[in-house]
Amino acid sequence: MSLIEVKNLVKHFPVRGGLLNRVLKKVHAVNGVSFTIEKGEILGVVGESGCGKSTLGKLIIRLLEATAGEVIFKGRPITHLNASELLPFRRQMQMIFQDPHASLNPRMTVGNAVREVLSFHNIVPRQELATKVKELFSQVGVNLDSIDRYPHEFSGGQKQRIGIARALAVNPEFIIADEPVSALDVSIQAQVLNVLMDLKNEFDLTMLFISHDLKVIDHFCDRMLVMYLGFILEEVPCQDIHADALHPYTKALLGANPVSDPEKRHELTVLEGEVPSPYHPPQGCPFVTRCPLVTEQCHAEMPPLVERIEGHRVACWEV
Amino acid sequence: MHKSKALLTVNNLSVGFHTDRGDVTAIEDVSFEVRAGEILGIVGESGCGKSVTGRSIMRLLPKFNSFIDPQSEINFEGINLAQADEKTMRTLRGDRIAMIFQEPMTALNPVFTIGWQLDEALKYHTTLKKSQRRERAVAMLKSVEIPNPEQRYHEYPHQLSGGMRQRVVIAMALCCDPELLIADEPTTALDVTIQAQILRLMDELRKKAETAVILITHDLGVIAQICDRVIVMYAGQIVETADVYSLFKNPQHPYTKALLESIPQTGRQHHQTRLPTIEGIVPSLFDLPDGCRFQDRCTFRTQECVDREPQLSDEVDSRKVRCFFPLENLL
């Protein structure tokens, strides 16, 4: 049984306006996506801004309510649970956000920020709180002397480690990391990725790793979903992505990424055509306005996400 | 590689800021030159002084709390920009030297149309008639590959996507054919497919118009893609400069080497391996160590690095490095 199963998940955001603030139209942020995450796996979600990757993360952990569809965690649907029924699941799934500064209370010492989570969920008896906080800080590599300091006294990378410590406090099985290293410098990014990798191995964590950076996803994840305007266009294993990728959008993303070696410079792939607005998505396949392989069928109908070989699904009529 | 004479020569540029915690030196003793048709990359992590360097050339630092050391010299075609008055700077900015920033919305005025904003620069810097200016503005929008330029001319910034806004900003920067373009993280806020368009545009620009470009970025991939020469900065100082091929193949400063290694690599053999990291953090500019500024994070540190501060070496094979023990050629 998969740890997480997502079935036809849909999220529409109403766009209000006009005289009576009526709902004028709906933005389809997530458009019926289905996938599974196995225990101990890191699933990457990659896509450009506005593709619905962050919304997807928030729907799974129920920071947003889905319009339709289901999220099944360890065989139990959690999409319609009420707050008290949800509480035990919250303990098993945690989220790490992009901006570590915004996710820490500036008036609370970082030690207390972690302690609060521990006592709210009754993770350890009160007399063991201090020891547990220390243990968490050393697991993520934050100096123990700094437990009584405030968030502004830390660098971005340190704050992100504290955010990770707080997510780990409840011994979760599943972590959603939404652009956890995007705000960090490259040397610090490597440190935080290593921390996540070590913790994953130590605690057998399962992870949904959301990022716009294909290089990071490719390096870090087992499998990835490529999203575009709320649809999954491709699901592909990450071992050898340049060889395996089939969808023209995935290939375009790979080709547009500069290689960090001037001797392997290549002409960057530049997609012609207009980037569609999520308010007016095109008919048929969402990628139709920029796709080099476009045919009439693509304009008429969204291609289904079909499994080509095990673990590799592609939504395209032409490949 | 272009061998023409330098368009811009920066000598011993030091810039400081007055802060609540006292004066602090943001960049120290920065010297380099840029030639026509060349793309010079300045790379480094946040706070290393790369943006301050760009803004000092353009003289866009806040007047009330920043100061350029009087010994500094920024020579642009015989004019010392470090000492130039505001009037001189105004005639240069947007005309002979242009700058683009990370966030295009900060460079665009939300209450005027794209066309109005392009026209403003042309009105100020050229003697073209109104109809000619309009023609020129539309041609500029077309050259940065904005679809329907005639229609976009009448639109407001909010009606454009992020990538299109950045292209409008580039069109504005280029409308007076500047000799020098300073691009400060021009693609950092953009998606990778849009970044590819902007990088291609900048590459064409230097080839066609022989524009000199200073590209400031933290992204080594972008550097590898389009730069000719690279300056690596750390804690306010240049630690290494070299042509882009030598720098990536054979970095001489331990910081450059560590920075290059910490980029995630693609391919099966690298998949899910631990990344080499640079332990520790960048020192605070208020509390710099004596000796080498990289000493706390350097794996090759010796007593000499703690005692004495290394100077930037003299140029050898058009490379300079600030280290007592530059890494050997490891081929």
PDB file of C-alpha atoms in Angstrom, chain B residues 54-307:
ATOM      1  CA  GLY B  54      27.194  47.567  -9.893  1.00  0.00           C
ATOM      2  CA  ARG B  55      25.329  50.370  -8.194  1.00  0.00           C
ATOM      3  CA  SER B  56      28.508  52.330  -7.480  1.00  0.00           C
ATOM      4  CA  ILE B  57      29.334  52.431 -11.191  1.00  0.00           C
ATOM      5  CA  MET B  58      25.843  53.759 -11.868  1.00  0.00           C
ATOM      6  CA  ARG B  59      26.100  55.964  -8.727  1.00  0.00           C
ATOM      7  CA  LEU B  60      22.774  54.693  -7.477  1.00  0.00           C
ATOM      8  CA  LEU B  61      23.750  54.170  -3.860  1.00  0.00           C
ATOM      9  CA  PRO B  62      21.767  56.153  -1.281  1.00  0.00           C
ATOM     10  CA  LYS B  63      23.529  59.495  -0.709  1.00  0.00           C
ATOM     11  CA  PHE B  64      22.725  59.920   2.943  1.00  0.00           C
ATOM     12  CA  ASN B  65      24.413  56.771   4.241  1.00  0.00           C
ATOM     13  CA  SER B  66      26.942  55.583   1.695  1.00  0.00           C
ATOM     14  CA  PHE B  67      30.356  56.890   0.765  1.00  0.00           C
ATOM     15  CA  ILE B  68      32.819  56.089  -1.989  1.00  0.00           C
ATOM     16  CA  ASP B  69      36.433  56.218  -0.868  1.00  0.00           C
ATOM     17  CA  PRO B  70      38.128  59.280  -2.450  1.00  0.00           C
ATOM     18  CA  GLN B  71      40.990  57.093  -3.741  1.00  0.00           C
ATOM     19  CA  SER B  72      38.523  55.120  -5.866  1.00  0.00           C
ATOM     20  CA  GLU B  73      38.473  55.575  -9.587  1.00  0.00           C
ATOM     21  CA  ILE B  74      35.798  54.443 -12.034  1.00  0.00           C
ATOM     22  CA  ASN B  75      37.056  55.486 -15.432  1.00  0.00           C
ATOM     23  CA  PHE B  76      34.423  55.409 -18.183  1.00  0.00           C
ATOM     24  CA  GLU B  77      35.826  56.828 -21.422  1.00  0.00           C
ATOM     25  CA  GLY B  78      37.766  59.544 -19.644  1.00  0.00           C
ATOM     26  CA  ILE B  79      35.112  60.413 -17.066  1.00  0.00           C
ATOM     27  CA  ASN B  80      35.755  59.454 -13.439  1.00  0.00           C
ATOM     28  CA  LEU B  81      32.310  58.261 -12.358  1.00  0.00           C
ATOM     29  CA  ALA B  82      33.408  57.953  -8.731  1.00  0.00           C
ATOM     30  CA  GLN B  83      33.727  61.735  -8.491  1.00  0.00           C
ATOM     31  CA  ALA B  84      31.255  62.823 -11.196  1.00  0.00           C
ATOM     32  CA  ASP B  85      28.475  65.196 -10.168  1.00  0.00           C
ATOM     33  CA  GLU B  86      24.804  64.336 -10.459  1.00  0.00           C
ATOM     34  CA  LYS B  87      24.384  66.374 -13.641  1.00  0.00           C
ATOM     35  CA  THR B  88      27.063  64.405 -15.482  1.00  0.00           C
ATOM     36  CA  MET B  89      25.634  61.140 -14.192  1.00  0.00           C
ATOM     37  CA  ARG B  90      22.171  62.056 -15.476  1.00  0.00           C
ATOM     38  CA  THR B  91      23.393  62.549 -18.988  1.00  0.00           C
ATOM     39  CA  LEU B  92      25.155  59.175 -18.864  1.00  0.00           C
ATOM     40  CA  ARG B  93      22.500  57.067 -17.158  1.00  0.00           C
ATOM     41  CA  GLY B  94      20.044  55.531 -19.581  1.00  0.00           C
ATOM     42  CA  ASP B  95      22.053  56.900 -22.475  1.00  0.00           C
ATOM     43  CA  ARG B  96      25.607  55.553 -22.438  1.00  0.00           C
ATOM     44  CA  ILE B  97      25.318  53.356 -19.335  1.00  0.00           C
ATOM     45  CA  ALA B  98      22.126  51.459 -18.585  1.00  0.00           C
ATOM     46  CA  MET B  99      21.137  49.157 -15.781  1.00  0.00           C
ATOM     47  CA  ILE B 100      18.525  46.444 -15.324  1.00  0.00           C
ATOM     48  CA  PHE B 101      17.467  44.991 -12.014  1.00  0.00           C
ATOM     49  CA  GLN B 102      16.147  41.738 -10.626  1.00  0.00           C
ATOM     50  CA  GLU B 103      12.580  42.867 -10.125  1.00  0.00           C
ATOM     51  CA  PRO B 104      11.208  44.537 -13.273  1.00  0.00           C
ATOM     52  CA  MET B 105       8.276  46.100 -11.437  1.00  0.00           C
ATOM     53  CA  THR B 106      10.627  48.311  -9.422  1.00  0.00           C
ATOM     54  CA  ALA B 107      11.977  49.769 -12.659  1.00  0.00           C
ATOM     55  CA  LEU B 108       8.574  50.338 -14.262  1.00  0.00           C
ATOM     56  CA  ASN B 109       6.113  53.013 -13.217  1.00  0.00           C
ATOM     57  CA  PRO B 110       2.704  51.367 -12.736  1.00  0.00           C
ATOM     58  CA  VAL B 111       0.669  54.447 -13.681  1.00  0.00           C
ATOM     59  CA  PHE B 112       2.179  55.073 -17.113  1.00  0.00           C
ATOM     60  CA  THR B 113       1.988  52.973 -20.266  1.00  0.00           C
ATOM     61  CA  ILE B 114       4.971  51.035 -21.565  1.00  0.00           C
ATOM     62  CA  GLY B 115       5.096  53.403 -24.516  1.00  0.00           C
ATOM     63  CA  TRP B 116       5.170  56.515 -22.345  1.00  0.00           C
ATOM     64  CA  GLN B 117       8.091  55.134 -20.346  1.00  0.00           C
ATOM     65  CA  LEU B 118      10.096  54.219 -23.434  1.00  0.00           C
ATOM     66  CA  ASP B 119       9.362  57.632 -24.907  1.00  0.00           C
ATOM     67  CA  GLU B 120      10.590  59.421 -21.785  1.00  0.00           C
ATOM     68  CA  ALA B 121      14.132  58.090 -22.121  1.00  0.00           C
ATOM     69  CA  LEU B 122      14.253  58.882 -25.844  1.00  0.00           C
ATOM     70  CA  LYS B 123      12.866  62.377 -25.273  1.00  0.00           C
ATOM     71  CA  TYR B 124      15.523  63.105 -22.691  1.00  0.00           C
ATOM     72  CA  HIS B 125      18.518  61.647 -24.467  1.00  0.00           C
ATOM     73  CA  THR B 126      17.834  62.077 -28.210  1.00  0.00           C
ATOM     74  CA  THR B 127      16.705  64.800 -30.591  1.00  0.00           C
ATOM     75  CA  LEU B 128      14.251  62.534 -32.386  1.00  0.00           C
ATOM     76  CA  LYS B 129      10.801  63.856 -33.317  1.00  0.00           C
ATOM     77  CA  LYS B 130       7.730  62.385 -31.694  1.00  0.00           C
ATOM     78  CA  SER B 131       6.815  60.075 -34.559  1.00  0.00           C
ATOM     79  CA  GLN B 132      10.416  58.874 -34.849  1.00  0.00           C
ATOM     80  CA  ARG B 133      10.546  58.168 -31.122  1.00  0.00           C
ATOM     81  CA  ARG B 134       7.403  56.103 -31.365  1.00  0.00           C
ATOM     82  CA  GLU B 135       8.807  54.155 -34.274  1.00  0.00           C
ATOM     83  CA  ARG B 136      12.024  53.559 -32.366  1.00  0.00           C
ATOM     84  CA  ALA B 137      10.164  52.438 -29.220  1.00  0.00           C
ATOM     85  CA  VAL B 138       8.047  49.933 -31.154  1.00  0.00           C
ATOM     86  CA  ALA B 139      11.159  48.657 -32.918  1.00  0.00           C
ATOM     87  CA  MET B 140      12.854  48.182 -29.537  1.00  0.00           C
ATOM     88  CA  LEU B 141       9.889  46.200 -28.203  1.00  0.00           C
ATOM     89  CA  LYS B 142      10.013  44.086 -31.324  1.00  0.00           C
ATOM     90  CA  SER B 143      13.750  43.489 -30.924  1.00  0.00           C
ATOM     91  CA  VAL B 144      13.194  42.012 -27.450  1.00  0.00           C
ATOM     92  CA  GLU B 145      10.589  39.719 -28.999  1.00  0.00           C
ATOM     93  CA  ILE B 146       7.487  41.227 -27.451  1.00  0.00           C
ATOM     94  CA  PRO B 147       4.516  39.951 -29.453  1.00  0.00           C
ATOM     95  CA  ASN B 148       2.176  42.656 -30.848  1.00  0.00           C
ATOM     96  CA  PRO B 149       4.519  45.551 -30.003  1.00  0.00           C
ATOM     97  CA  GLU B 150       2.108  48.202 -31.374  1.00  0.00           C
ATOM     98  CA  GLN B 151      -0.581  47.016 -28.999  1.00  0.00           C
ATOM     99  CA  ARG B 152       1.757  46.507 -26.036  1.00  0.00           C
ATOM    100  CA  TYR B 153       3.014  50.067 -26.506  1.00  0.00           C
ATOM    101  CA  HIS B 154      -0.309  51.288 -25.140  1.00  0.00           C
ATOM    102  CA  GLU B 155      -0.537  48.830 -22.255  1.00  0.00           C
ATOM    103  CA  TYR B 156       0.384  49.248 -18.600  1.00  0.00           C
ATOM    104  CA  PRO B 157       3.029  47.154 -16.779  1.00  0.00           C
ATOM    105  CA  HIS B 158       0.416  45.154 -14.838  1.00  0.00           C
ATOM    106  CA  GLN B 159      -0.994  43.833 -18.111  1.00  0.00           C
ATOM    107  CA  LEU B 160       2.264  42.028 -18.888  1.00  0.00           C
ATOM    108  CA  SER B 161       3.709  38.817 -17.486  1.00  0.00           C
ATOM    109  CA  GLY B 162       6.928  38.858 -15.440  1.00  0.00           C
ATOM    110  CA  GLY B 163       9.124  37.734 -18.323  1.00  0.00           C
ATOM    111  CA  MET B 164       7.577  40.288 -20.650  1.00  0.00           C
ATOM    112  CA  ARG B 165       8.103  43.060 -18.081  1.00  0.00           C
ATOM    113  CA  GLN B 166      11.763  42.169 -17.824  1.00  0.00           C
ATOM    114  CA  ARG B 167      12.010  42.311 -21.609  1.00  0.00           C
ATOM    115  CA  VAL B 168      10.368  45.754 -21.578  1.00  0.00           C
ATOM    116  CA  VAL B 169      12.926  46.887 -19.011  1.00  0.00           C
ATOM    117  CA  ILE B 170      15.673  45.587 -21.283  1.00  0.00           C
ATOM    118  CA  ALA B 171      14.110  47.424 -24.234  1.00  0.00           C
ATOM    119  CA  MET B 172      14.109  50.609 -22.136  1.00  0.00           C
ATOM    120  CA  ALA B 173      17.716  50.068 -21.132  1.00  0.00           C
ATOM    121  CA  LEU B 174      18.750  49.533 -24.741  1.00  0.00           C
ATOM    122  CA  CYS B 175      16.718  52.200 -26.501  1.00  0.00           C
ATOM    123  CA  CYS B 176      19.587  54.716 -26.498  1.00  0.00           C
ATOM    124  CA  ASP B 177      22.207  52.127 -27.553  1.00  0.00           C
ATOM    125  CA  PRO B 178      24.221  52.152 -24.333  1.00  0.00           C
ATOM    126  CA  GLU B 179      27.889  51.260 -24.492  1.00  0.00           C
ATOM    127  CA  LEU B 180      27.723  49.579 -21.098  1.00  0.00           C
ATOM    128  CA  LEU B 181      24.864  47.532 -19.662  1.00  0.00           C
ATOM    129  CA  ILE B 182      24.878  46.566 -15.988  1.00  0.00           C
ATOM    130  CA  ALA B 183      22.491  43.680 -15.329  1.00  0.00           C
ATOM    131  CA  ASP B 184      21.937  42.938 -11.643  1.00  0.00           C
ATOM    132  CA  GLU B 185      20.398  39.448 -11.282  1.00  0.00           C
ATOM    133  CA  PRO B 186      18.297  40.009 -14.414  1.00  0.00           C
ATOM    134  CA  THR B 187      16.889  36.487 -14.534  1.00  0.00           C
ATOM    135  CA  THR B 188      16.758  35.475 -10.876  1.00  0.00           C
ATOM    136  CA  ALA B 189      13.031  36.153 -10.503  1.00  0.00           C
ATOM    137  CA  LEU B 190      12.144  34.480 -13.794  1.00  0.00           C
ATOM    138  CA  ASP B 191      11.247  30.937 -14.772  1.00  0.00           C
ATOM    139  CA  VAL B 192      13.969  28.980 -16.520  1.00  0.00           C
ATOM    140  CA  THR B 193      12.245  29.020 -19.931  1.00  0.00           C
ATOM    141  CA  ILE B 194      12.002  32.823 -19.743  1.00  0.00           C
ATOM    142  CA  GLN B 195      15.565  33.055 -18.445  1.00  0.00           C
ATOM    143  CA  ALA B 196      16.703  31.250 -21.590  1.00  0.00           C
ATOM    144  CA  GLN B 197      15.046  33.964 -23.719  1.00  0.00           C
ATOM    145  CA  ILE B 198      16.665  36.799 -21.756  1.00  0.00           C
ATOM    146  CA  LEU B 199      20.120  35.199 -21.859  1.00  0.00           C
ATOM    147  CA  ARG B 200      19.858  34.673 -25.610  1.00  0.00           C
ATOM    148  CA  LEU B 201      18.839  38.300 -25.976  1.00  0.00           C
ATOM    149  CA  MET B 202      21.851  39.565 -24.011  1.00  0.00           C
ATOM    150  CA  ASP B 203      24.179  37.345 -25.996  1.00  0.00           C
ATOM    151  CA  GLU B 204      22.845  38.687 -29.317  1.00  0.00           C
ATOM    152  CA  LEU B 205      23.133  42.206 -28.011  1.00  0.00           C
ATOM    153  CA  ARG B 206      26.828  42.034 -27.322  1.00  0.00           C
ATOM    154  CA  LYS B 207      27.446  40.345 -30.641  1.00  0.00           C
ATOM    155  CA  LYS B 208      25.414  42.795 -32.735  1.00  0.00           C
ATOM    156  CA  ALA B 209      25.852  46.075 -30.885  1.00  0.00           C
ATOM    157  CA  GLU B 210      29.235  45.395 -29.233  1.00  0.00           C
ATOM    158  CA  THR B 211      27.691  46.391 -25.923  1.00  0.00           C
ATOM    159  CA  ALA B 212      29.815  45.684 -22.852  1.00  0.00           C
ATOM    160  CA  VAL B 213      27.797  43.841 -20.220  1.00  0.00           C
ATOM    161  CA  ILE B 214      28.452  43.453 -16.507  1.00  0.00           C
ATOM    162  CA  LEU B 215      26.293  40.540 -15.396  1.00  0.00           C
ATOM    163  CA  ILE B 216      25.836  40.272 -11.652  1.00  0.00           C
ATOM    164  CA  THR B 217      24.435  36.943 -10.500  1.00  0.00           C
ATOM    165  CA  HIS B 218      24.683  34.229  -7.868  1.00  0.00           C
ATOM    166  CA  ASP B 219      23.930  31.554 -10.469  1.00  0.00           C
ATOM    167  CA  LEU B 220      27.050  29.799 -11.744  1.00  0.00           C
ATOM    168  CA  GLY B 221      25.012  28.151 -14.487  1.00  0.00           C
ATOM    169  CA  VAL B 222      24.189  31.549 -15.963  1.00  0.00           C
ATOM    170  CA  ILE B 223      27.856  32.549 -15.692  1.00  0.00           C
ATOM    171  CA  ALA B 224      28.974  29.389 -17.480  1.00  0.00           C
ATOM    172  CA  GLN B 225      26.397  29.952 -20.179  1.00  0.00           C
ATOM    173  CA  ILE B 226      27.177  33.460 -21.397  1.00  0.00           C
ATOM    174  CA  CYS B 227      30.105  35.152 -19.660  1.00  0.00           C
ATOM    175  CA  ASP B 228      33.594  35.648 -21.110  1.00  0.00           C
ATOM    176  CA  ARG B 229      35.385  36.588 -17.917  1.00  0.00           C
ATOM    177  CA  VAL B 230      34.357  36.155 -14.296  1.00  0.00           C
ATOM    178  CA  ILE B 231      35.029  37.942 -11.024  1.00  0.00           C
ATOM    179  CA  VAL B 232      34.361  35.930  -7.862  1.00  0.00           C
ATOM    180  CA  MET B 233      33.645  38.054  -4.793  1.00  0.00           C
ATOM    181  CA  TYR B 234      33.636  37.048  -1.153  1.00  0.00           C
ATOM    182  CA  ALA B 235      32.895  39.284   1.849  1.00  0.00           C
ATOM    183  CA  GLY B 236      33.466  42.513  -0.079  1.00  0.00           C
ATOM    184  CA  GLN B 237      36.644  41.532  -1.905  1.00  0.00           C
ATOM    185  CA  ILE B 238      37.550  40.047  -5.245  1.00  0.00           C
ATOM    186  CA  VAL B 239      39.011  36.615  -4.483  1.00  0.00           C
ATOM    187  CA  GLU B 240      39.552  35.428  -8.026  1.00  0.00           C
ATOM    188  CA  THR B 241      39.245  36.642 -11.600  1.00  0.00           C
ATOM    189  CA  ALA B 242      39.769  34.558 -14.710  1.00  0.00           C
ATOM    190  CA  ASP B 243      38.326  33.773 -18.100  1.00  0.00           C
ATOM    191  CA  VAL B 244      35.268  31.584 -17.762  1.00  0.00           C
ATOM    192  CA  TYR B 245      36.843  28.398 -19.144  1.00  0.00           C
ATOM    193  CA  SER B 246      39.881  28.477 -16.844  1.00  0.00           C
ATOM    194  CA  LEU B 247      37.749  29.370 -13.850  1.00  0.00           C
ATOM    195  CA  PHE B 248      35.439  26.379 -14.204  1.00  0.00           C
ATOM    196  CA  LYS B 249      38.167  23.977 -15.257  1.00  0.00           C
ATOM    197  CA  ASN B 250      40.826  24.997 -12.825  1.00  0.00           C
ATOM    198  CA  PRO B 251      39.646  27.240  -9.995  1.00  0.00           C
ATOM    199  CA  GLN B 252      42.608  28.584  -8.018  1.00  0.00           C
ATOM    200  CA  HIS B 253      40.873  29.984  -4.940  1.00  0.00           C
ATOM    201  CA  PRO B 254      39.533  27.391  -2.483  1.00  0.00           C
ATOM    202  CA  TYR B 255      36.263  29.351  -2.272  1.00  0.00           C
ATOM    203  CA  THR B 256      35.707  29.217  -6.028  1.00  0.00           C
ATOM    204  CA  LYS B 257      36.446  25.509  -6.032  1.00  0.00           C
ATOM    205  CA  ALA B 258      34.052  24.826  -3.156  1.00  0.00           C
ATOM    206  CA  LEU B 259      31.357  26.970  -4.757  1.00  0.00           C
ATOM    207  CA  LEU B 260      31.617  25.042  -8.019  1.00  0.00           C
ATOM    208  CA  GLU B 261      31.485  21.714  -6.226  1.00  0.00           C
ATOM    209  CA  SER B 262      28.365  22.558  -4.268  1.00  0.00           C
ATOM    210  CA  ILE B 263      26.211  22.784  -7.418  1.00  0.00           C
ATOM    211  CA  PRO B 264      24.010  19.695  -7.749  1.00  0.00           C
ATOM    212  CA  GLN B 265      25.219  17.674 -10.746  1.00  0.00           C
ATOM    213  CA  THR B 266      22.950  15.770 -13.069  1.00  0.00           C
ATOM    214  CA  GLY B 267      23.521  12.228 -14.199  1.00  0.00           C
ATOM    215  CA  ARG B 268      23.271   8.764 -12.733  1.00  0.00           C
ATOM    216  CA  GLN B 269      26.610   8.727 -10.897  1.00  0.00           C
ATOM    217  CA  HIS B 270      25.731  11.888  -8.953  1.00  0.00           C
ATOM    218  CA  HIS B 271      22.141  11.004  -8.171  1.00  0.00           C
ATOM    219  CA  GLN B 272      21.265  11.405  -4.469  1.00  0.00           C
ATOM    220  CA  THR B 273      24.890  11.627  -3.403  1.00  0.00           C
ATOM    221  CA  ARG B 274      25.877  13.964  -0.591  1.00  0.00           C
ATOM    222  CA  LEU B 275      26.850  17.368  -1.909  1.00  0.00           C
ATOM    223  CA  PRO B 276      30.232  18.810  -0.969  1.00  0.00           C
ATOM    224  CA  THR B 277      29.496  21.879   1.155  1.00  0.00           C
ATOM    225  CA  ILE B 278      31.306  24.916   2.466  1.00  0.00           C
ATOM    226  CA  GLU B 279      30.921  24.585   6.211  1.00  0.00           C
ATOM    227  CA  GLY B 280      30.159  27.643   8.285  1.00  0.00           C
ATOM    228  CA  ILE B 281      28.794  30.970   7.138  1.00  0.00           C
ATOM    229  CA  VAL B 282      30.066  34.170   5.550  1.00  0.00           C
ATOM    230  CA  PRO B 283      31.635  36.413   8.244  1.00  0.00           C
ATOM    231  CA  SER B 284      29.758  39.558   9.190  1.00  0.00           C
ATOM    232  CA  LEU B 285      31.234  42.710   7.668  1.00  0.00           C
ATOM    233  CA  PHE B 286      31.164  44.219  11.147  1.00  0.00           C
ATOM    234  CA  ASP B 287      33.278  41.449  12.539  1.00  0.00           C
ATOM    235  CA  LEU B 288      35.796  40.447   9.904  1.00  0.00           C
ATOM    236  CA  PRO B 289      38.652  38.204  10.987  1.00  0.00           C
ATOM    237  CA  ASP B 290      42.246  39.412  10.742  1.00  0.00           C
ATOM    238  CA  GLY B 291      43.969  37.658   7.913  1.00  0.00           C
ATOM    239  CA  CYS B 292      42.070  35.936   5.122  1.00  0.00           C
ATOM    240  CA  ARG B 293      38.313  36.485   5.153  1.00  0.00           C
ATOM    241  CA  PHE B 294      37.653  32.924   4.042  1.00  0.00           C
ATOM    242  CA  GLN B 295      39.852  31.339   6.753  1.00  0.00           C
ATOM    243  CA  ASP B 296      37.009  29.946   8.918  1.00  0.00           C
ATOM    244  CA  ARG B 297      35.555  27.966   6.049  1.00  0.00           C
ATOM    245  CA  CYS B 298      38.713  27.010   4.217  1.00  0.00           C
ATOM    246  CA  THR B 299      39.963  23.434   4.242  1.00  0.00           C
ATOM    247  CA  PHE B 300      43.521  24.532   3.395  1.00  0.00           C
ATOM    248  CA  ARG B 301      43.981  27.067   6.209  1.00  0.00           C
ATOM    249  CA  THR B 302      47.426  27.572   7.697  1.00  0.00           C
ATOM    250  CA  GLN B 303      48.759  29.870  10.417  1.00  0.00           C
ATOM    251  CA  GLU B 304      49.773  32.378   7.767  1.00  0.00           C
ATOM    252  CA  CYS B 305      46.143  32.759   6.640  1.00  0.00           C
ATOM    253  CA  VAL B 306      45.176  33.705  10.191  1.00  0.00           C
ATOM    254  CA  ASP B 307      48.050  36.126  10.707  1.00  0.00           C
TER     255      ASP B 307
END
